[in-house]
Short mmCIF file of C-alpha atoms in Angstrom, two decimals:
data_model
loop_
_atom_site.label_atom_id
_atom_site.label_comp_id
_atom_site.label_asym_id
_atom_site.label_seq_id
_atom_site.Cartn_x
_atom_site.Cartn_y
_atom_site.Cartn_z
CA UNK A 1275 111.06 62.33 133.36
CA UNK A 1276 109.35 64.01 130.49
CA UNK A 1277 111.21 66.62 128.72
CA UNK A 1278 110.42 70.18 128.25
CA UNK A 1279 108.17 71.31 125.89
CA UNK A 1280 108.96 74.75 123.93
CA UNK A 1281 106.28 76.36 121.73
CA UNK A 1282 107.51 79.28 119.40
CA UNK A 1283 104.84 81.96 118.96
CA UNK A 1284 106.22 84.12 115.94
CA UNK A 1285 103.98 85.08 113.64
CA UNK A 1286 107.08 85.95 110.92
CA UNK A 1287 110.71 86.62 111.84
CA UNK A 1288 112.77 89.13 109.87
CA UNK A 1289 116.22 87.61 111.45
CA UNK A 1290 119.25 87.57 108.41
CA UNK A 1291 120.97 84.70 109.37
CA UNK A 1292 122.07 82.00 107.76
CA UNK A 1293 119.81 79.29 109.62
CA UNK A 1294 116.31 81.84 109.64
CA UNK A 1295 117.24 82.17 106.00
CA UNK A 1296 117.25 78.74 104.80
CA UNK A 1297 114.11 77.86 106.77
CA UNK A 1298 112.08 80.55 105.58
CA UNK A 1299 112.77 78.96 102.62
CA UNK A 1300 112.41 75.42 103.35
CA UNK A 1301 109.80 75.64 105.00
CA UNK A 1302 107.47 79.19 104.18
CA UNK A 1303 104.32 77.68 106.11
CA UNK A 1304 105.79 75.96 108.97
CA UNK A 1305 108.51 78.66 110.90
CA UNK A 1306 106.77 78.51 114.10
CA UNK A 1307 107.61 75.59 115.47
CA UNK A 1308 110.97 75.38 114.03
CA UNK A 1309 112.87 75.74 116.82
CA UNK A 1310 116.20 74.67 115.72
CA UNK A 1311 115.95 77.38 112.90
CA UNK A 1312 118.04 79.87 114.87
CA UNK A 1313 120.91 79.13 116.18
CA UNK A 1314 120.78 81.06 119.61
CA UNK A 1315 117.28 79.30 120.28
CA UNK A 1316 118.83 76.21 119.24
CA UNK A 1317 121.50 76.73 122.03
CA UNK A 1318 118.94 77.74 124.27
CA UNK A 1319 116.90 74.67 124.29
CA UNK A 1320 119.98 72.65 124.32
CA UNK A 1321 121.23 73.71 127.79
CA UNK A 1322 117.91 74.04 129.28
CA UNK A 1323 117.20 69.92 128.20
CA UNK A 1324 120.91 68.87 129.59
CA UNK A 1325 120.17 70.95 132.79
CA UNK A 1326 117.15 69.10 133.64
CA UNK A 1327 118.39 66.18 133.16
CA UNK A 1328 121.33 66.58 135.28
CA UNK A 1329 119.00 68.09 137.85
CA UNK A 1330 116.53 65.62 137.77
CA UNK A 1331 112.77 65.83 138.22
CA UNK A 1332 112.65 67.18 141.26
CA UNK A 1333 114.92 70.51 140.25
CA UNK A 1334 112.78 71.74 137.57
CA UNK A 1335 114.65 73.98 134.82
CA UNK A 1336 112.55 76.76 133.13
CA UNK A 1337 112.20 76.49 129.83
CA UNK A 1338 113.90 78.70 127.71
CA UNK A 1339 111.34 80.21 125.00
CA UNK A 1340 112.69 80.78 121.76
CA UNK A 1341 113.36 84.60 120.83
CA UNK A 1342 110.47 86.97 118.60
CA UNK A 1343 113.68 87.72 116.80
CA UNK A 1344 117.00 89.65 117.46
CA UNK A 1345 116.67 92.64 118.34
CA UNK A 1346 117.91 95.38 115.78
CA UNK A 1347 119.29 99.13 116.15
CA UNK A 1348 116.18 101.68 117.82
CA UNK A 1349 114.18 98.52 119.13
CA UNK A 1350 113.72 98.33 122.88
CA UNK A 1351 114.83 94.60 124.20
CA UNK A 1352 112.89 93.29 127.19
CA UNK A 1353 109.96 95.72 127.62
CA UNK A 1354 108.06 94.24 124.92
CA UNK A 1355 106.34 91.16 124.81
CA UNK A 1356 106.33 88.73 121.42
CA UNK A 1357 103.56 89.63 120.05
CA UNK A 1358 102.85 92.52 117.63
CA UNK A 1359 99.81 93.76 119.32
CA UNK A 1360 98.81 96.47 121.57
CA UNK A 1361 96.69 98.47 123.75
CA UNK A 1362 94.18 101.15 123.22
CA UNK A 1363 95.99 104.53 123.67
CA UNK A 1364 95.42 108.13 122.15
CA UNK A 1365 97.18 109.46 119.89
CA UNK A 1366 100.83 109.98 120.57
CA UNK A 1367 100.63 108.12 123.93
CA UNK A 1368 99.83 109.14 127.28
CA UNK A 1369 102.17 111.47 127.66
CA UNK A 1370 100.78 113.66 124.48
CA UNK A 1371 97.26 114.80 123.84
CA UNK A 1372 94.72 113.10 124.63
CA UNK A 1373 91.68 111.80 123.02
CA UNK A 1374 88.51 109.85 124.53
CA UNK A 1375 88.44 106.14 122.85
CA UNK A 1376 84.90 105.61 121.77
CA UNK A 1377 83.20 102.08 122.06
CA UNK A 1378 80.55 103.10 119.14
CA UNK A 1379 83.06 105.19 116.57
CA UNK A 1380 81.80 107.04 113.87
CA UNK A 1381 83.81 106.05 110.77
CA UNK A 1382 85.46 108.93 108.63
CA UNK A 1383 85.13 108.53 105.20
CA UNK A 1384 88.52 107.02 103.09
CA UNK A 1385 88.92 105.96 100.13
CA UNK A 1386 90.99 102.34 99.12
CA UNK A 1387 93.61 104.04 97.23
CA UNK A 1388 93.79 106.53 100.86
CA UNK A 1389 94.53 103.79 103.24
CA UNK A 1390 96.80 102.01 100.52
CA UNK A 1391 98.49 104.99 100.45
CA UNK A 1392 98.94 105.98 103.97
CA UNK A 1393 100.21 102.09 104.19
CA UNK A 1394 102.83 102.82 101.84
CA UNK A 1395 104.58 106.05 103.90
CA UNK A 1396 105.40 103.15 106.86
CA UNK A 1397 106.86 100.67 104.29
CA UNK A 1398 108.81 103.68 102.97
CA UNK A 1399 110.07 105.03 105.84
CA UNK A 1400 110.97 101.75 107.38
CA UNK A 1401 109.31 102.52 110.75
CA UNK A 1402 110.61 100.38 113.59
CA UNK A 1403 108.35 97.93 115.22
CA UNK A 1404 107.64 99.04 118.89
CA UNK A 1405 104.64 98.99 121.27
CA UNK A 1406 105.92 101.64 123.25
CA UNK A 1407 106.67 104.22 121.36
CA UNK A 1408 104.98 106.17 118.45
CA UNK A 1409 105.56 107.77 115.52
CA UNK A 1410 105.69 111.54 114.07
CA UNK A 1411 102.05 111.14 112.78
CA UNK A 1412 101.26 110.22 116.45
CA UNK A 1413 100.12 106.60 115.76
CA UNK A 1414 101.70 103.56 117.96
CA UNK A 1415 104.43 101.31 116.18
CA UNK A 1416 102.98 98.14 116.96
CA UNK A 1417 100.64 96.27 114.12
CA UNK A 1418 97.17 97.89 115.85
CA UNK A 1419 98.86 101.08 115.76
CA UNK A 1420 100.02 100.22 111.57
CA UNK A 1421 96.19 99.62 111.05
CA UNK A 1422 94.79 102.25 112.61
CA UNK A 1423 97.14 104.97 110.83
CA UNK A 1424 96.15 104.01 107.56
CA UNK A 1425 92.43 103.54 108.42
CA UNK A 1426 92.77 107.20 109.87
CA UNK A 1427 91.34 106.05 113.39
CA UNK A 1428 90.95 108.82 115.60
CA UNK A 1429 93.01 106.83 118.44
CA UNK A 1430 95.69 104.03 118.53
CA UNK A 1431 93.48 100.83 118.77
CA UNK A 1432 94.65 97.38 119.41
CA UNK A 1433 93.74 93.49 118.41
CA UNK A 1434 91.31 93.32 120.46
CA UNK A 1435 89.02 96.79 119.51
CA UNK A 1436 89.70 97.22 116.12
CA UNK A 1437 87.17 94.89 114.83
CA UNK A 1438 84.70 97.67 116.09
CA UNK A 1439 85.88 99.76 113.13
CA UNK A 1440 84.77 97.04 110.69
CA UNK A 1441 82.27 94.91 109.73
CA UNK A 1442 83.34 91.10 108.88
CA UNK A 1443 83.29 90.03 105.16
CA UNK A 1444 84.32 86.49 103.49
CA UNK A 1445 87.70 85.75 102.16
CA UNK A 1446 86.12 86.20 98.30
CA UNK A 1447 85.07 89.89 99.56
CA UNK A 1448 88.05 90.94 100.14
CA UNK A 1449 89.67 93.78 98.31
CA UNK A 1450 92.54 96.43 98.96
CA UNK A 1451 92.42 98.26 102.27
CA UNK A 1452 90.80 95.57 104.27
CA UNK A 1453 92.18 94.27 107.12
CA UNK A 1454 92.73 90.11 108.41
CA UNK A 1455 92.86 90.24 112.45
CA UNK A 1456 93.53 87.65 114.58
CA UNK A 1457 92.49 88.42 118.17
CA UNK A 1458 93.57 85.52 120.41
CA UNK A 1459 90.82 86.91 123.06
CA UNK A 1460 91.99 83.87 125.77
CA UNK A 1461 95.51 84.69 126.03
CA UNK A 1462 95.59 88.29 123.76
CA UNK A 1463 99.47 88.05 124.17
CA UNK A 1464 99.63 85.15 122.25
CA UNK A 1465 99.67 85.30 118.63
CA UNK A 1466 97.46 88.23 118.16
CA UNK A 1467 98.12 89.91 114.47
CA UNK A 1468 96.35 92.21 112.16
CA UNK A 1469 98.23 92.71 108.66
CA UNK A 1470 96.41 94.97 105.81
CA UNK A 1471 94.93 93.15 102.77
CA UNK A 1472 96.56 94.71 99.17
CA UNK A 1473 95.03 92.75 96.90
CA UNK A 1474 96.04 88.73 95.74
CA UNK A 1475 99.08 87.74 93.58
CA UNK A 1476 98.00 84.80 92.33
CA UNK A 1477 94.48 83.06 89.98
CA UNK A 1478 94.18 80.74 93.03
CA UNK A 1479 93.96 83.49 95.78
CA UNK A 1480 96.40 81.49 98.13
CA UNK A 1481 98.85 84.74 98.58
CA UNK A 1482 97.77 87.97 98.94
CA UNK A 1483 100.12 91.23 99.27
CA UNK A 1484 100.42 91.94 103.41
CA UNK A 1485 101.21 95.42 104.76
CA UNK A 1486 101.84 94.71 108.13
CA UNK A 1487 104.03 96.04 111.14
CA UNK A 1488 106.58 93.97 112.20
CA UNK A 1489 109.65 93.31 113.65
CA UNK A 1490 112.15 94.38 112.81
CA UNK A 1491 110.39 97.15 110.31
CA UNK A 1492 107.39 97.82 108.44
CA UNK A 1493 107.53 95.78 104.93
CA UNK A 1494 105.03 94.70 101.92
CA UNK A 1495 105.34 91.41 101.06
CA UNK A 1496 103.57 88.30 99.91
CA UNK A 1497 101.74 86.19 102.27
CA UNK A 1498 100.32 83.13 102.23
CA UNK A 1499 96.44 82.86 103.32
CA UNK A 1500 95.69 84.09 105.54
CA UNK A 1501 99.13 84.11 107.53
CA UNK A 1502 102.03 82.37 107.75
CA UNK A 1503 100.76 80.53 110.97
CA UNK A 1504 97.71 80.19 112.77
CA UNK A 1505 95.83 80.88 108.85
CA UNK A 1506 92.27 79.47 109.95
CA UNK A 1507 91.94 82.11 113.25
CA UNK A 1508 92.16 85.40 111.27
CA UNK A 1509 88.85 86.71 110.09
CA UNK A 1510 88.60 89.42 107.03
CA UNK A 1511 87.12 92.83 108.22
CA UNK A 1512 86.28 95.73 106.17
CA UNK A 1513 86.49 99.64 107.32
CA UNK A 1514 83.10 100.79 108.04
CA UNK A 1515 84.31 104.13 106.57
CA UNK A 1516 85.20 102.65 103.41
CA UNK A 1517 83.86 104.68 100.35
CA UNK A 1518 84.03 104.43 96.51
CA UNK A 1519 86.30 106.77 95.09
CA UNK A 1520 84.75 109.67 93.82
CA UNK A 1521 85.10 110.60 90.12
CA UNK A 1522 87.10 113.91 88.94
CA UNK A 1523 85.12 116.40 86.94
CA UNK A 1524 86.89 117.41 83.83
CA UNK A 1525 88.91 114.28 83.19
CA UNK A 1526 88.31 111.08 81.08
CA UNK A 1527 86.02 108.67 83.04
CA UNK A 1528 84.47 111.49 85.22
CA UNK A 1529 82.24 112.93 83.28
CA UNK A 1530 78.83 113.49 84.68
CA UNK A 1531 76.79 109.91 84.07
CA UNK A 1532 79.76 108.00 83.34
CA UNK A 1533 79.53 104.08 84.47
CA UNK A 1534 80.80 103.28 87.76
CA UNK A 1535 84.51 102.62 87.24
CA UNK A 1536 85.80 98.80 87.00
CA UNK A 1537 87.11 97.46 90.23
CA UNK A 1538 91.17 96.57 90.25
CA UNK A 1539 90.78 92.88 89.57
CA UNK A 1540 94.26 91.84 91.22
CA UNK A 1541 97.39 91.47 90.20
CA UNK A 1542 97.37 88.25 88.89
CA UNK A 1543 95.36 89.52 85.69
CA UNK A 1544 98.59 91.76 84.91
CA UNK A 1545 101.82 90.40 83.33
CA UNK A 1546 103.67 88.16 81.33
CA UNK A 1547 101.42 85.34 80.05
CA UNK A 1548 98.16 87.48 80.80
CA UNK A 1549 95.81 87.63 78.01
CA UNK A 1550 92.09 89.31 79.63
CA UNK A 1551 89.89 91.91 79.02
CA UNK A 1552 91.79 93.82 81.89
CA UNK A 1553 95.16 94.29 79.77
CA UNK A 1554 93.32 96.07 76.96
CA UNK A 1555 90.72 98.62 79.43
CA UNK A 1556 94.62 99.04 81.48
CA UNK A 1557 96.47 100.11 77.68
CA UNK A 1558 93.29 101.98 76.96
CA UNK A 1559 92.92 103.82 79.97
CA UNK A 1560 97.46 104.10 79.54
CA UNK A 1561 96.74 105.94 75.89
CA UNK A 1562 94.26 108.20 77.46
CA UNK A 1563 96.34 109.46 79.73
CA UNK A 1564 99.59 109.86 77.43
CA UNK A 1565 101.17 106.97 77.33
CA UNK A 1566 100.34 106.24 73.95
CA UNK A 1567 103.65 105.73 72.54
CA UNK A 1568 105.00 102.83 74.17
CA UNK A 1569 102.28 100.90 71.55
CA UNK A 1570 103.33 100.02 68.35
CA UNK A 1571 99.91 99.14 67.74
CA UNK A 1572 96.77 99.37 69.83
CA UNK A 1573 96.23 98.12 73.08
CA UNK A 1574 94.86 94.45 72.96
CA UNK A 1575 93.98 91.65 75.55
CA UNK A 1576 97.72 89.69 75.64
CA UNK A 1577 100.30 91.50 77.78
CA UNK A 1578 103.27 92.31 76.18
CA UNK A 1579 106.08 94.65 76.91
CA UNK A 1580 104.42 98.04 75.56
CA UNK A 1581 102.31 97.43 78.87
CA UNK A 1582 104.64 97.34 81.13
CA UNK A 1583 106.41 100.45 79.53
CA UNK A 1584 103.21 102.44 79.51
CA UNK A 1585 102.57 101.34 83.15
CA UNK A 1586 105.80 102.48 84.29
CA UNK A 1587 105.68 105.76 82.50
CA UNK A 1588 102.62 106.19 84.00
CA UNK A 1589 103.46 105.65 87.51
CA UNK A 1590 106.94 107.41 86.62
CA UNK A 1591 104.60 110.67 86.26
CA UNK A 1592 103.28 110.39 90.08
CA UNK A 1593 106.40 110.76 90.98
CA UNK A 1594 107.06 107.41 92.46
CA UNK A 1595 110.45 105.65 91.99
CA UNK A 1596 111.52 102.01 92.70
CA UNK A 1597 109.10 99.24 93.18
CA UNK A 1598 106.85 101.70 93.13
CA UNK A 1599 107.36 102.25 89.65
CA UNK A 1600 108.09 98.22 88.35
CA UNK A 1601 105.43 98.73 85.19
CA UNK A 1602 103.09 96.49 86.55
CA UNK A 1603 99.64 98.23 87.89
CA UNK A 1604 98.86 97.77 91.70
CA UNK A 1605 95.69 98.97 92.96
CA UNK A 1606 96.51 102.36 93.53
CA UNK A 1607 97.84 102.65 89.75
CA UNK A 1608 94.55 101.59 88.56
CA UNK A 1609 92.44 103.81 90.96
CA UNK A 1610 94.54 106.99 89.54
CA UNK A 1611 93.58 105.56 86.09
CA UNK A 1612 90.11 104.45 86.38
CA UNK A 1613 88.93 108.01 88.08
CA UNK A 1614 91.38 109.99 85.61
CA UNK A 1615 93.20 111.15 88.52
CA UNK A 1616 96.97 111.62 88.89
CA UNK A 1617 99.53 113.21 86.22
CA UNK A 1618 99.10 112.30 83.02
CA UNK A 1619 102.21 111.47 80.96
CA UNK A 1620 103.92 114.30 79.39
CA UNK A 1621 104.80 114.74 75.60
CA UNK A 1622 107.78 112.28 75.88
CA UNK A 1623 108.86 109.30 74.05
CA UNK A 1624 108.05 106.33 76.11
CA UNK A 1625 111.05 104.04 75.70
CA UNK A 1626 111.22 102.91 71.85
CA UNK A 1627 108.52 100.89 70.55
CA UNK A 1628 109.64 98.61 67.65
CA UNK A 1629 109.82 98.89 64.16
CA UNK A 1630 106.38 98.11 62.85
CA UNK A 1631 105.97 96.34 59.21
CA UNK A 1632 109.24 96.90 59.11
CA UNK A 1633 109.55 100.58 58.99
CA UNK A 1634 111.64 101.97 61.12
CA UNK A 1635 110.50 104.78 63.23
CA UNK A 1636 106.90 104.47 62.52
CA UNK A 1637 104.66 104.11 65.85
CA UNK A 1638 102.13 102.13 64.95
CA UNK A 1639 98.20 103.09 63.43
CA UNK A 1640 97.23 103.44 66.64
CA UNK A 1641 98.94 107.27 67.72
CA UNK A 1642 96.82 108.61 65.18
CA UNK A 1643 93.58 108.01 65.69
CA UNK A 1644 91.01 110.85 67.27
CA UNK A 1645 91.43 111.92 70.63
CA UNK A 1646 95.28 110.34 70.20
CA UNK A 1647 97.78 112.49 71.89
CA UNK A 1648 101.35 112.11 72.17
CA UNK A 1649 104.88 113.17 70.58
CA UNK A 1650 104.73 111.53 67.58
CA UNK A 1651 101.32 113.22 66.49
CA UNK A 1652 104.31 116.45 66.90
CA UNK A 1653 107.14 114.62 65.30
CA UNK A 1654 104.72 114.15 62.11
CA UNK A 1655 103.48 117.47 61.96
CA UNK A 1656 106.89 119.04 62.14
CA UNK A 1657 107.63 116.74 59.01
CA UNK A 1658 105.27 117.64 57.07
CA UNK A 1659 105.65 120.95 57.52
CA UNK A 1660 109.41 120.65 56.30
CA UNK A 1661 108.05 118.94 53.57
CA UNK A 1662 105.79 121.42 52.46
CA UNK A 1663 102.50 119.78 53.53
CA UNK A 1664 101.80 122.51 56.58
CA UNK A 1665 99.54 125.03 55.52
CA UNK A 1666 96.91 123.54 57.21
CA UNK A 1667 98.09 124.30 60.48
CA UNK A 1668 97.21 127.77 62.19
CA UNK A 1669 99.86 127.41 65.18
CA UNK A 1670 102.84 125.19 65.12
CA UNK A 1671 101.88 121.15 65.35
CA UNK A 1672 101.45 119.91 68.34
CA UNK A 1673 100.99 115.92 70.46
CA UNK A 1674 97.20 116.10 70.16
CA UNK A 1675 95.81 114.47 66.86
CA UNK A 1676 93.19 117.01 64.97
CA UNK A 1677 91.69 117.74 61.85
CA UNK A 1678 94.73 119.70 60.62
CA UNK A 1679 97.28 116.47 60.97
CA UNK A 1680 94.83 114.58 58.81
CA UNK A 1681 94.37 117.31 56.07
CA UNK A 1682 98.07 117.23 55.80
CA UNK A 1683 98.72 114.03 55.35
CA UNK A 1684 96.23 113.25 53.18
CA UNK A 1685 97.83 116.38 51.02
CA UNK A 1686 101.00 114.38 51.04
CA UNK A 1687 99.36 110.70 50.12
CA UNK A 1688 98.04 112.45 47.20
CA UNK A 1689 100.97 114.02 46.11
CA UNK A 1690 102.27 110.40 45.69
CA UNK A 1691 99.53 109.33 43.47
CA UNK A 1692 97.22 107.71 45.91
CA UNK A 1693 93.58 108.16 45.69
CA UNK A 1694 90.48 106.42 47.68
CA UNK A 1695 91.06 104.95 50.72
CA UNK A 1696 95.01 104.76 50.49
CA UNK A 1697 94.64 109.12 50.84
CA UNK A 1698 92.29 109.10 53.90
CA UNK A 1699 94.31 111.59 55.72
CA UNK A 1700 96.04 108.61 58.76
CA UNK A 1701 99.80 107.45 57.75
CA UNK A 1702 100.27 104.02 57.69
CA UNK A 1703 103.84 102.71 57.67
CA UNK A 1704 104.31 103.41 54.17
CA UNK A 1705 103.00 107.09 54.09
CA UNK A 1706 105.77 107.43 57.13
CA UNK A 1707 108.11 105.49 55.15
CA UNK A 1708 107.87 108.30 52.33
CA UNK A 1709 107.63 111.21 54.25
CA UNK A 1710 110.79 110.60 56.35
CA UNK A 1711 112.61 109.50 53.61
#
């Protein structure tokens, strides 16, 4: 007789042990399939082959699938099928209030940076995967339910509606916020997925960073394209409700005819070995916004560490903490920048930049320059007050660069003999040399 054959239909386990653990790794592309991976499916296929053959072919054995995954703590076992897909419901389930689904929706206008962020409260608060129940915000626990939370859908949709919401684009359209779905409309218990585009982490833009519901939690990771099986079935789609992100009066970059703001080119333009156009608008846009004084000169187009400590200081200022705040800008980092919105970075030192031309202490050229603001525009004021170059000043110095700072320091270059250029009013390491001496 012929034996039994098993098919494994998980999208991506979460399971700990040992055996998941090595595969995962062994073999990123390829889990489904795998079915000796775990070791409870490997038992189960085990007995279920011997059985038959003892039995025979005319005392057929059912075949024993192999498990989603174990089940965790708060999961439900056996009322769910494998698959992290759904139904249409309203929000918070039947048994809450009720809204009419509509077949022709009208969008509600959300920003990227919105459905980012609304993505990020799940992966935060580590919400259970479940297609039966929902949570506080009233939105289903399943991936439909993940999707149509952050795309602010008036109703918990499922694999096989949400495209309705979106309009189909082509892998090279993609950008943060959009969704890949795969609706397996013949046997919609099989396979169906939907994870959330968050923009690619590498040149070739063969991983991208998923936010997707899942057993046995909600996590942000990177993905291979466009999933880790069945890749060619899921098809990009884009929120009709999608709109740019609207400039804020009053700050820099929102000033009444300003150019529409550059788009966040992805992730792989940021980091070590980077050297674009990007790094330098990012440590521009960083300087602007306070976080001038992680650069010991000014921002250029190779990556370096004054980046990274700028970034983080930056995010640090939102108030986010862990990977949230790693010093490397994610899409919703460069939104805040590129609109001026967010907290700017407040008149602290931001970590210690090094010694430049070899003069200890001294920041760089660059933190005094117009329009430069940060503390040690303050820390060279107060010096040259104690040094009897402050009567230029009508209140006490302060982190934002202006016409007194220059008048004193060039006071103080000519005190030391200099004349011309070398007394035009911006220290350069050996004006700070002298004056802190």
């Amino acid at each position: 007789m012929e034996s039994p054959v098993f098919e494994e239909i998980d999208p991506a386990s979460d399971c700990d042990c040992p055996g998941c653990v090595h595969w995962r790794r062994a073999l990123p592309h390829s889990w489904a399939g795998r079915a000796g991976a775990h070791p409870a499916a490997h038992r189960a296929l085990a007995l279920a082959a011997v059985a038959s053959a003892a039995l025979g072919a005319g005392h057929t054995v059912p075949a024993a699938a192999a498990p989603h995954a174990p089940h965790r703590p708060g999961i439900p076992a056996g009322d769910e099928p494998d698959t992290p897909q759904g139904a249409t419901s309203p929000l918070h389930g039947p048994p809450g209030r009720t809204t009419e689904p509509s077949a022709a929706p009208e969008p509600t206008a959300i920003t990227r940076a919105e459905i980012i962020d609304r993505a990020r409260t799940w992966v935060a608060a580590k919400v259970p995967y479940s297609m039966s129940a929902y949570w506080s915000d009233g939105y289903r626990q399943d991936c439909s339910g993940y999707v149509s939370m952050a795309w602010r859908l008036p109703g918990n949709e499922w694999t096989g509606s949400l495209a309705a919401f979106g309009e189909k684009i082509s892998k090279e359209e993609l950008q943060p916020g959009d969704i890949l779905l795969f609706h397996n409309a013949s046997d919609p218990e099989k396979g169906s997925h939907v994870t959330i585009f968050g923009g690619w982490t590498d040149s070739t833009r063969t991983s991208y960073t998923a936010y997707e519901q899942t057993r046995p939690h909600t996590r942000r990771q990177s993905t291979p394209y466009a999933y880790w099986n069945d890749s060619d079935r899921y098809v990009p789609y884009r929120y009709k409700g999608v709109t740019a992100q609207e400039p804020v009066p009053g700050k820099d970059g929102g000033q009444a005819g300003a150019p529409a703001v550059t788009p966040y080119p992805g992730a792989v333009y940021f980091g070590r070995g980077a050297n674009n156009k990007y790094v330098t608008e990012l440590g521009r846009m960083l300087v602007a916004r306070g976080a001038g004084a992680a650069y010991a000169s000014g921002p250029g187009p190779r990556w370096t560490d004054a980046d990274r400590r700028a970034t983080r200081a930056f995010q640090l200022a939102q108030g986010w903490t862990g990977a949230d705040a790693d010093g490397l800008p994610d899409p919703r980092t460069w939104e805040l920048l590129v609109t001026g919105q967010g907290e700017d970075v407040k008149d602290e030192p931001v970590g210690q930049p090094p010694a430049s031309h070899g003069v200890p202490g001294y920041p760089g050229r660059a933190m005094f320059r117009p329009g430069a603001s940060n503390p040690y525009v303050t820390q060279l004021g107060d010096q040259l007050v104690r040094k009897g170059f402050g009567r230029f000043y009508r209140v006490g110095p302060g982190p934002r660069w202006g016409e007194a700072d220059r008048r004193g320091v060039e006071a103080f270059q000519r005190s030391q003999g200099w004349r011309g250029g070398a007394a035009d009013g911006y220290p350069g390491p050996e004006t700070w040399r002298r004056l802190f001496s």
